[in-house]
mmCIF file of C-alpha atoms in Angstrom:
data_model
loop_
_atom_site.group_PDB
_atom_site.id
_atom_site.type_symbol
_atom_site.label_atom_id
_atom_site.label_comp_id
_atom_site.label_asym_id
_atom_site.label_seq_id
_atom_site.Cartn_x
_atom_site.Cartn_y
_atom_site.Cartn_z
ATOM 1 C CA MET A 17 -0.081 0.006 0.034
ATOM 2 C CA THR A 18 1.431 3.349 -0.995
ATOM 3 C CA ALA A 19 1.534 6.419 1.326
ATOM 4 C CA THR A 20 -1.008 8.126 -1.219
ATOM 5 C CA THR A 21 -3.330 5.064 -0.974
ATOM 6 C CA ARG A 22 -3.143 4.920 2.955
ATOM 7 C CA VAL A 23 -4.099 8.583 3.297
ATOM 8 C CA ASN A 24 -6.798 8.740 0.848
ATOM 9 C CA GLY A 25 -8.192 5.299 1.406
ATOM 10 C CA ASP A 26 -8.375 5.509 5.148
ATOM 11 C CA LEU A 27 -9.917 9.043 5.919
ATOM 12 C CA ASN A 28 -10.700 7.837 9.541
ATOM 13 C CA ASN A 29 -7.060 6.840 10.038
ATOM 14 C CA THR A 30 -8.267 3.394 11.364
ATOM 15 C CA GLU A 31 -4.937 1.654 10.659
ATOM 16 C CA VAL A 32 -3.653 3.258 13.826
ATOM 17 C CA LEU A 33 -6.419 2.200 16.262
ATOM 18 C CA ARG A 34 -5.756 -0.143 18.971
ATOM 19 C CA LYS A 35 -7.534 -3.430 18.727
ATOM 20 C CA PRO A 36 -10.713 -3.051 20.922
ATOM 21 C CA VAL A 37 -11.210 -5.389 23.937
ATOM 22 C CA GLU A 38 -14.468 -6.940 24.086
ATOM 23 C CA PHE A 39 -16.011 -7.666 27.633
ATOM 24 C CA ALA A 40 -18.518 -10.571 27.236
ATOM 25 C CA PRO A 41 -21.600 -10.422 29.236
ATOM 26 C CA ASP A 42 -21.363 -12.560 32.451
ATOM 27 C CA HIS A 43 -24.764 -14.243 32.757
ATOM 28 C CA ALA A 44 -24.210 -14.925 36.416
ATOM 29 C CA TYR A 45 -24.880 -11.328 37.128
ATOM 30 C CA SER A 46 -28.224 -11.199 35.348
ATOM 31 C CA GLY A 47 -30.660 -9.511 37.624
ATOM 32 C CA LYS A 48 -28.125 -9.010 40.237
ATOM 33 C CA THR A 49 -28.201 -5.889 42.292
ATOM 34 C CA LEU A 50 -25.774 -4.307 44.764
ATOM 35 C CA ALA A 51 -28.400 -1.854 45.920
ATOM 36 C CA ILE A 52 -28.501 -1.010 49.732
ATOM 37 C CA PRO A 53 -31.323 -3.274 51.066
ATOM 38 C CA GLU A 54 -33.773 -1.416 53.190
ATOM 39 C CA THR A 55 -32.844 -3.637 56.241
ATOM 40 C CA GLU A 56 -29.299 -2.116 56.014
ATOM 41 C CA ASP A 57 -30.221 1.340 55.013
ATOM 42 C CA ASP A 58 -30.572 4.460 57.408
ATOM 43 C CA SER A 59 -34.371 5.025 57.378
ATOM 44 C CA THR A 60 -34.021 8.862 57.560
ATOM 45 C CA ILE A 61 -31.565 9.020 54.527
ATOM 46 C CA ARG A 62 -33.787 6.580 52.734
ATOM 47 C CA THR A 63 -36.893 8.732 53.228
ATOM 48 C CA ARG A 64 -35.244 12.074 52.667
ATOM 49 C CA TYR A 65 -32.766 11.425 49.884
ATOM 50 C CA ARG A 66 -34.049 8.222 47.890
ATOM 51 C CA PRO A 67 -37.334 9.025 46.559
ATOM 52 C CA PHE A 68 -36.388 7.132 43.366
ATOM 53 C CA VAL A 69 -36.517 3.678 45.477
ATOM 54 C CA GLN A 70 -39.307 1.578 44.123
ATOM 55 C CA ARG A 71 -41.331 -1.119 45.850
ATOM 56 C CA PRO A 72 -39.335 -4.424 46.098
ATOM 57 C CA ASP A 73 -41.831 -6.127 43.732
ATOM 58 C CA VAL A 74 -41.331 -3.444 41.236
ATOM 59 C CA ALA A 75 -37.551 -3.099 41.523
ATOM 60 C CA ARG A 76 -37.081 -6.786 41.096
ATOM 61 C CA ASN A 77 -38.714 -6.865 37.570
ATOM 62 C CA ASP A 78 -38.391 -3.285 36.183
ATOM 63 C CA TRP A 79 -36.256 -2.294 33.077
ATOM 64 C CA VAL A 80 -33.216 -1.289 35.357
ATOM 65 C CA SER A 81 -33.078 -4.770 36.841
ATOM 66 C CA LYS A 82 -32.739 -6.366 33.459
ATOM 67 C CA LEU A 83 -29.856 -4.219 32.314
ATOM 68 C CA GLU A 84 -26.614 -6.152 31.381
ATOM 69 C CA LEU A 85 -24.240 -4.437 33.697
ATOM 70 C CA SER A 86 -21.925 -7.460 34.593
ATOM 71 C CA THR A 87 -18.610 -5.627 34.093
ATOM 72 C CA ALA A 88 -19.634 -2.492 36.235
ATOM 73 C CA LEU A 89 -21.193 -4.890 38.864
ATOM 74 C CA LYS A 90 -17.987 -6.791 39.090
ATOM 75 C CA MET A 91 -15.940 -3.679 39.535
ATOM 76 C CA ALA A 92 -18.245 -2.532 42.390
ATOM 77 C CA GLU A 93 -18.487 -5.839 44.026
ATOM 78 C CA ALA A 94 -14.745 -6.277 44.038
ATOM 79 C CA ASP A 95 -14.061 -2.823 45.455
ATOM 80 C CA MET A 96 -16.538 -3.430 48.323
ATOM 81 C CA ARG A 97 -15.196 -6.802 48.918
ATOM 82 C CA ASP A 98 -11.719 -5.250 49.268
ATOM 83 C CA GLY A 99 -12.866 -2.958 51.913
ATOM 84 C CA GLY A 100 -13.887 0.011 49.806
ATOM 85 C CA GLU A 101 -16.825 2.111 50.708
ATOM 86 C CA ARG A 102 -19.828 2.426 48.447
ATOM 87 C CA LEU A 103 -19.455 5.368 46.033
ATOM 88 C CA LYS A 104 -21.180 8.363 47.272
ATOM 89 C CA VAL A 105 -23.282 10.066 44.450
ATOM 90 C CA LEU A 106 -25.040 13.363 44.759
ATOM 91 C CA VAL A 107 -27.867 13.922 42.190
ATOM 92 C CA LEU A 108 -29.191 17.421 41.251
ATOM 93 C CA TYR A 109 -32.189 18.367 38.971
ATOM 94 C CA GLY A 110 -33.364 21.731 37.959
ATOM 95 C CA SER A 111 -37.112 22.124 37.956
ATOM 96 C CA LEU A 112 -39.760 22.561 40.649
ATOM 97 C CA ARG A 113 -42.739 21.632 38.526
ATOM 98 C CA GLN A 114 -44.959 18.962 39.911
ATOM 99 C CA ARG A 115 -44.276 16.753 36.959
ATOM 100 C CA SER A 116 -40.666 17.625 36.395
ATOM 101 C CA TYR A 117 -39.050 15.741 33.516
ATOM 102 C CA SER A 118 -35.506 16.523 34.880
ATOM 103 C CA ARG A 119 -36.560 15.071 38.151
ATOM 104 C CA LEU A 120 -37.958 11.951 36.505
ATOM 105 C CA LEU A 121 -34.747 11.488 34.596
ATOM 106 C CA ALA A 122 -32.623 12.108 37.667
ATOM 107 C CA PHE A 123 -34.811 9.345 39.277
ATOM 108 C CA GLU A 124 -33.951 6.863 36.627
ATOM 109 C CA SER A 125 -30.286 7.839 36.668
ATOM 110 C CA ALA A 126 -30.326 7.362 40.470
ATOM 111 C CA ARG A 127 -32.090 3.656 40.099
ATOM 112 C CA ILE A 128 -29.197 2.652 37.602
ATOM 113 C CA LEU A 129 -26.338 3.882 39.877
ATOM 114 C CA PHE A 130 -28.257 2.364 43.124
ATOM 115 C CA ARG A 131 -28.288 -1.104 41.499
ATOM 116 C CA LEU A 132 -24.579 -0.747 40.828
ATOM 117 C CA GLY A 133 -24.094 -0.238 44.754
ATOM 118 C CA CYS A 134 -23.787 3.408 44.934
ATOM 119 C CA ASP A 135 -24.927 5.377 47.758
ATOM 120 C CA VAL A 136 -27.160 7.722 45.922
ATOM 121 C CA ARG A 137 -28.786 10.834 47.435
ATOM 122 C CA ILE A 138 -31.069 13.250 45.604
ATOM 123 C CA TYR A 139 -31.246 16.800 46.677
ATOM 124 C CA ASP A 140 -34.482 18.637 46.514
ATOM 125 C CA PRO A 141 -33.979 22.236 45.578
ATOM 126 C CA THR A 142 -37.470 23.349 46.972
ATOM 127 C CA ALA A 143 -37.082 26.308 49.314
ATOM 128 C CA LEU A 144 -33.523 26.906 48.533
ATOM 129 C CA PRO A 145 -33.052 30.730 48.464
ATOM 130 C CA VAL A 146 -31.591 32.575 45.586
ATOM 131 C CA LYS A 147 -27.991 33.133 45.950
ATOM 132 C CA ASP A 148 -26.984 36.177 48.013
ATOM 133 C CA ASP A 149 -24.630 37.320 50.624
ATOM 134 C CA VAL A 150 -26.964 36.816 53.671
ATOM 135 C CA HIS A 151 -28.497 33.332 53.622
ATOM 136 C CA HIS A 152 -25.215 31.298 53.979
ATOM 137 C CA ASP A 153 -26.639 29.898 57.431
ATOM 138 C CA ASN A 154 -29.827 28.802 55.795
ATOM 139 C CA ALA A 155 -30.797 25.117 56.361
ATOM 140 C CA LYS A 156 -31.246 24.262 52.689
ATOM 141 C CA VAL A 157 -27.885 25.886 51.708
ATOM 142 C CA GLN A 158 -26.003 24.012 54.438
ATOM 143 C CA GLU A 159 -27.744 20.751 53.524
ATOM 144 C CA LEU A 160 -26.554 21.334 49.816
ATOM 145 C CA ARG A 161 -23.022 22.070 50.920
ATOM 146 C CA ASP A 162 -22.780 19.143 53.193
ATOM 147 C CA LEU A 163 -23.995 16.729 50.541
ATOM 148 C CA SER A 164 -21.385 18.086 48.129
ATOM 149 C CA ARG A 165 -18.477 17.776 50.756
ATOM 150 C CA TRP A 166 -19.769 14.152 51.283
ATOM 151 C CA SER A 167 -20.004 13.084 47.671
ATOM 152 C CA ASP A 168 -17.457 11.400 45.555
ATOM 153 C CA GLY A 169 -19.254 12.434 42.376
ATOM 154 C CA HIS A 170 -22.228 14.387 41.029
ATOM 155 C CA VAL A 171 -24.919 13.733 38.491
ATOM 156 C CA TRP A 172 -26.576 16.927 36.995
ATOM 157 C CA VAL A 173 -29.840 16.961 35.164
ATOM 158 C CA SER A 174 -31.230 20.195 33.935
ATOM 159 C CA PRO A 175 -34.124 21.122 31.618
ATOM 160 C CA GLU A 176 -33.307 23.427 28.722
ATOM 161 C CA GLN A 177 -35.285 26.674 28.944
ATOM 162 C CA HIS A 178 -34.591 29.559 26.589
ATOM 163 C CA GLY A 179 -31.779 27.454 25.178
ATOM 164 C CA ASN A 180 -29.730 26.926 28.293
ATOM 165 C CA LEU A 181 -29.943 25.564 31.942
ATOM 166 C CA THR A 182 -32.477 26.858 34.326
ATOM 167 C CA ALA A 183 -32.165 29.254 36.997
ATOM 168 C CA VAL A 184 -33.333 26.508 39.558
ATOM 169 C CA PHE A 185 -30.194 24.415 38.547
ATOM 170 C CA LYS A 186 -27.694 27.263 38.297
ATOM 171 C CA ASN A 187 -28.756 28.563 41.681
ATOM 172 C CA GLN A 188 -27.786 25.125 43.220
ATOM 173 C CA ILE A 189 -24.261 25.323 41.857
ATOM 174 C CA ASP A 190 -23.936 29.064 42.821
ATOM 175 C CA TRP A 191 -24.579 28.099 46.472
ATOM 176 C CA ILE A 192 -21.549 25.420 46.303
ATOM 177 C CA PRO A 193 -18.435 27.478 46.869
ATOM 178 C CA LEU A 194 -15.122 26.704 45.053
ATOM 179 C CA SER A 195 -13.392 26.643 48.510
ATOM 180 C CA THR A 196 -14.341 26.646 52.039
ATOM 181 C CA GLY A 197 -11.301 27.432 53.972
ATOM 182 C CA SER A 198 -8.849 24.665 52.776
ATOM 183 C CA VAL A 199 -11.655 22.489 51.605
ATOM 184 C CA ARG A 200 -12.744 22.428 48.051
ATOM 185 C CA PRO A 201 -16.279 20.843 47.838
ATOM 186 C CA THR A 202 -16.008 19.781 44.318
ATOM 187 C CA GLN A 203 -12.435 19.757 43.064
ATOM 188 C CA GLY A 204 -11.461 16.203 41.958
ATOM 189 C CA ARG A 205 -14.918 14.869 41.770
ATOM 190 C CA THR A 206 -16.561 13.128 38.740
ATOM 191 C CA LEU A 207 -19.510 14.490 37.147
ATOM 192 C CA ALA A 208 -22.090 13.104 34.629
ATOM 193 C CA ILE A 209 -24.404 15.481 32.763
ATOM 194 C CA ALA A 210 -27.915 15.172 31.205
ATOM 195 C CA GLN A 211 -30.617 17.532 30.105
ATOM 196 C CA VAL A 212 -34.247 17.335 28.922
ATOM 197 C CA SER A 213 -35.955 19.487 26.349
ATOM 198 C CA GLY A 214 -39.369 20.344 25.435
ATOM 199 C CA GLY A 215 -38.639 20.495 21.734
ATOM 200 C CA SER A 216 -36.197 18.854 19.378
ATOM 201 C CA GLN A 217 -32.887 17.684 20.523
ATOM 202 C CA SER A 218 -30.349 20.184 21.653
ATOM 203 C CA PHE A 219 -27.018 20.249 23.339
ATOM 204 C CA ASN A 220 -26.826 23.750 24.644
ATOM 205 C CA THR A 221 -27.500 22.883 28.183
ATOM 206 C CA VAL A 222 -25.094 19.879 28.447
ATOM 207 C CA ASN A 223 -22.530 22.010 26.778
ATOM 208 C CA SER A 224 -23.168 24.730 29.618
ATOM 209 C CA LEU A 225 -23.142 22.104 32.347
ATOM 210 C CA ARG A 226 -19.729 20.709 30.984
ATOM 211 C CA MET A 227 -18.178 24.207 31.153
ATOM 212 C CA LEU A 228 -19.750 24.700 34.608
ATOM 213 C CA GLY A 229 -18.299 21.450 35.680
ATOM 214 C CA ARG A 230 -14.884 22.509 34.606
ATOM 215 C CA TRP A 231 -15.059 25.697 36.405
ATOM 216 C CA MET A 232 -15.963 23.766 39.533
ATOM 217 C CA ARG A 233 -12.762 21.807 38.973
ATOM 218 C CA MET A 234 -14.752 18.503 38.477
ATOM 219 C CA PHE A 235 -13.813 15.769 35.915
ATOM 220 C CA THR A 236 -16.899 15.598 33.486
ATOM 221 C CA ILE A 237 -17.093 12.224 31.904
ATOM 222 C CA PRO A 238 -16.829 12.124 28.068
ATOM 223 C CA ASN A 239 -20.429 10.843 27.541
ATOM 224 C CA GLN A 240 -23.626 12.805 27.984
ATOM 225 C CA SER A 241 -27.377 12.495 27.744
ATOM 226 C CA SER A 242 -29.856 14.781 25.889
ATOM 227 C CA VAL A 243 -33.394 13.859 25.798
ATOM 228 C CA PRO A 244 -35.577 15.493 23.284
ATOM 229 C CA LYS A 245 -39.498 16.147 23.703
ATOM 230 C CA ALA A 246 -39.241 14.688 27.220
ATOM 231 C CA TYR A 247 -43.007 14.897 27.691
ATOM 232 C CA THR A 248 -43.108 12.063 25.065
ATOM 233 C CA GLN A 249 -40.505 9.848 26.742
ATOM 234 C CA PHE A 250 -42.091 8.948 30.008
ATOM 235 C CA THR A 251 -45.026 6.756 30.920
ATOM 236 C CA GLU A 252 -47.862 8.153 32.924
ATOM 237 C CA GLU A 253 -48.301 8.147 36.628
ATOM 238 C CA ARG A 254 -49.934 5.222 38.246
ATOM 239 C CA ASP A 255 -51.876 4.813 41.457
ATOM 240 C CA SER A 256 -50.238 2.395 43.615
ATOM 241 C CA GLY A 257 -53.653 1.283 44.870
ATOM 242 C CA ASP A 258 -54.267 -0.482 41.658
ATOM 243 C CA ASP A 259 -51.679 -3.293 42.155
ATOM 244 C CA SER A 260 -51.695 -5.033 38.898
ATOM 245 C CA ALA A 261 -51.496 -1.773 36.770
ATOM 246 C CA TYR A 262 -48.918 -0.516 39.133
ATOM 247 C CA LEU A 263 -46.649 -3.348 38.616
ATOM 248 C CA GLU A 264 -47.276 -3.539 34.879
ATOM 249 C CA ALA A 265 -46.341 0.161 34.471
ATOM 250 C CA GLU A 266 -43.145 -0.545 36.715
ATOM 251 C CA GLY A 267 -44.486 2.166 39.201
ATOM 252 C CA GLY A 268 -45.275 4.646 36.416
ATOM 253 C CA SER A 269 -43.531 7.786 35.282
ATOM 254 C CA ARG A 270 -40.656 5.602 33.654
ATOM 255 C CA LEU A 271 -38.416 6.311 30.870
ATOM 256 C CA MET A 272 -39.634 4.402 27.917
ATOM 257 C CA PRO A 273 -37.283 2.219 25.795
ATOM 258 C CA SER A 274 -35.367 4.063 23.054
ATOM 259 C CA GLY A 275 -31.877 5.057 22.098
ATOM 260 C CA ASN A 276 -32.157 7.929 24.453
ATOM 261 C CA ARG A 277 -32.724 5.599 27.473
ATOM 262 C CA ASP A 278 -29.728 3.361 26.148
ATOM 263 C CA ARG A 279 -27.587 6.566 26.199
ATOM 264 C CA LEU A 280 -28.554 7.211 29.817
ATOM 265 C CA VAL A 281 -27.446 3.832 30.824
ATOM 266 C CA ASP A 282 -24.149 4.311 29.006
ATOM 267 C CA CYS A 283 -23.475 7.588 30.950
ATOM 268 C CA MET A 284 -24.167 6.065 34.364
ATOM 269 C CA GLU A 285 -22.197 3.019 33.693
ATOM 270 C CA GLU A 286 -19.196 5.149 32.546
ATOM 271 C CA PHE A 287 -19.738 7.632 35.465
ATOM 272 C CA MET A 288 -19.553 4.754 37.870
ATOM 273 C CA LYS A 289 -16.618 3.238 36.321
ATOM 274 C CA TYR A 290 -14.649 6.517 36.191
ATOM 275 C CA THR A 291 -15.576 7.420 39.719
ATOM 276 C CA LEU A 292 -14.400 4.010 40.902
ATOM 277 C CA VAL A 293 -11.105 4.257 39.265
ATOM 278 C CA MET A 294 -10.510 7.884 40.286
ATOM 279 C CA ARG A 295 -11.748 7.919 43.891
ATOM 280 C CA GLU A 296 -8.515 6.784 45.438
ATOM 281 C CA HIS A 297 -6.607 9.347 43.793
ATOM 282 C CA PHE A 298 -8.808 12.551 44.745
ATOM 283 C CA ASP A 299 -6.000 14.035 46.926
ATOM 284 C CA LEU A 300 -3.525 13.698 44.003
ATOM 285 C CA PHE A 301 -5.841 15.632 41.722
ATOM 286 C CA ASN A 302 -6.222 18.349 44.418
ATOM 287 C CA ASP A 303 -2.467 18.844 44.276
ATOM 288 C CA ARG A 304 -1.510 21.708 41.907
ATOM 289 C CA PHE A 305 1.835 23.428 41.077
ATOM 290 C CA SER A 306 0.435 26.838 41.415
ATOM 291 C CA GLU A 307 -1.185 26.085 44.979
ATOM 292 C CA ARG A 308 2.042 24.552 46.117
ATOM 293 C CA SER A 309 4.103 27.497 45.176
ATOM 294 C CA GLU A 310 1.609 29.825 46.782
ATOM 295 C CA ARG A 311 1.778 27.902 50.067
ATOM 296 C CA GLU A 312 5.501 27.799 50.146
ATOM 297 C CA ALA A 313 5.633 31.458 49.478
ATOM 298 C CA LYS A 314 3.138 32.115 52.247
ATOM 299 C CA ARG A 315 4.905 29.903 54.626
ATOM 300 C CA ALA A 316 8.171 31.755 53.771
ATOM 301 C CA ARG A 317 6.557 35.134 54.400
ATOM 302 C CA GLU A 318 5.277 33.880 57.748
ATOM 303 C CA GLN A 319 8.560 32.496 58.860
ATOM 304 C CA SER A 320 10.352 35.720 57.768
ATOM 305 C CA SER A 321 7.675 37.795 59.731
ATOM 306 C CA THR A 322 8.129 35.545 62.815
ATOM 307 C CA GLU A 323 11.942 35.683 62.758
ATOM 308 C CA ALA A 324 11.740 39.561 62.241
ATOM 309 C CA LYS A 325 9.531 39.814 65.344
ATOM 310 C CA GLU A 326 11.756 37.570 67.397
ATOM 311 C CA LYS A 327 14.776 39.927 66.249
ATOM 312 C CA ALA A 328 12.904 42.981 67.320
ATOM 313 C CA GLY A 329 12.172 41.596 70.686
ATOM 314 C CA GLN A 330 15.687 40.564 71.421
ATOM 315 C CA GLU A 331 16.940 44.083 70.344
ATOM 316 C CA GLY A 332 14.328 45.729 72.497
ATOM 317 C CA ASN A 333 15.412 43.766 75.490
ATOM 318 C CA ALA A 334 19.145 44.615 74.896
ATOM 319 C CA LYS A 335 18.202 48.273 74.672
ATOM 320 C CA SER A 336 15.979 48.042 77.967
ATOM 321 C CA LEU A 337 19.116 46.544 79.528
ATOM 322 C CA GLY A 338 21.346 49.248 78.373
ATOM 323 C CA GLY A 339 19.320 51.927 79.886
ATOM 324 C CA LYS A 340 19.389 50.567 83.397
ATOM 325 C CA GLU A 341 22.147 51.134 86.066
ATOM 326 C CA VAL A 342 20.982 48.251 88.325
ATOM 327 C CA VAL A 343 19.508 44.926 87.121
ATOM 328 C CA ASN A 344 18.566 42.475 89.947
ATOM 329 C CA GLY A 345 20.698 44.311 92.448
ATOM 330 C CA VAL A 346 23.700 44.523 90.040
ATOM 331 C CA ASP A 347 25.285 47.714 88.918
ATOM 332 C CA VAL A 348 25.551 47.048 85.086
ATOM 333 C CA ASN A 349 27.077 50.427 84.086
ATOM 334 C CA GLY A 350 30.389 49.063 85.121
ATOM 335 C CA ILE A 351 30.222 45.829 83.327
#
């Protein structure tokens, strides 16, 4: 093959690609879940932060339980077996509507991660004040900041409104500071992003979320999810009192089968893998040349200031002694 043929006949430069490694499904993990069982979960946490959890009879047979996730399940299982904690994931959504599609998508994301063994907590932005300089002690603000510090990674789901993310979502991020003393609530953490749109598919919001994640010093995974015409993508709500209909509808308000649903699964699986691999190196990612230099310069200034004060004190004592004729009963003028 000539050089000319190689260039013109291989526009995608496939001849330099690495040979892909295929991970065959392990059928022993079909239907397996690593979700925290209710008997082992904190009841307060479960009630407050896990509204996505379905009844056991629904969770055992819904679409999430049927996903082929053996590779990710093996990774999580091995990590927990070796003494690792469950991955701690904070999920944020950006709408206060009664039937919020960003919340419904956040719930589906949480269910996937919950099955993969993550400790998932969803923050409810209701009653969070608009960002200002006076509500830092507000209970909802402190709750959000505590959850951010607690987490290993975030999942952000925002609706697209007027071509970009909503004020409800941005307000949550604005309340999470880049630093609190020596603690950086988001630096080094992983991030998965998704959006829902009322119209045709758009990537404005996920692009803005990606930029926002970079600004918060987070590692945003390469994949992302954008769900168009979200009002057509979810099943209707179901009354849990109608048992057979409720089971058949998998609890109701569920994401319907489509390429959009498959992409969401891809994102959550990828997010879980990245977070698991990177978690043990969080401290390493927080180490920066510029900040090390700044710390060393600060230490040098403090040391110089301390030495100057000590020298001034010694000189002051010497002058004090020099002005006295008798010190402790001894005439020092003749010394």
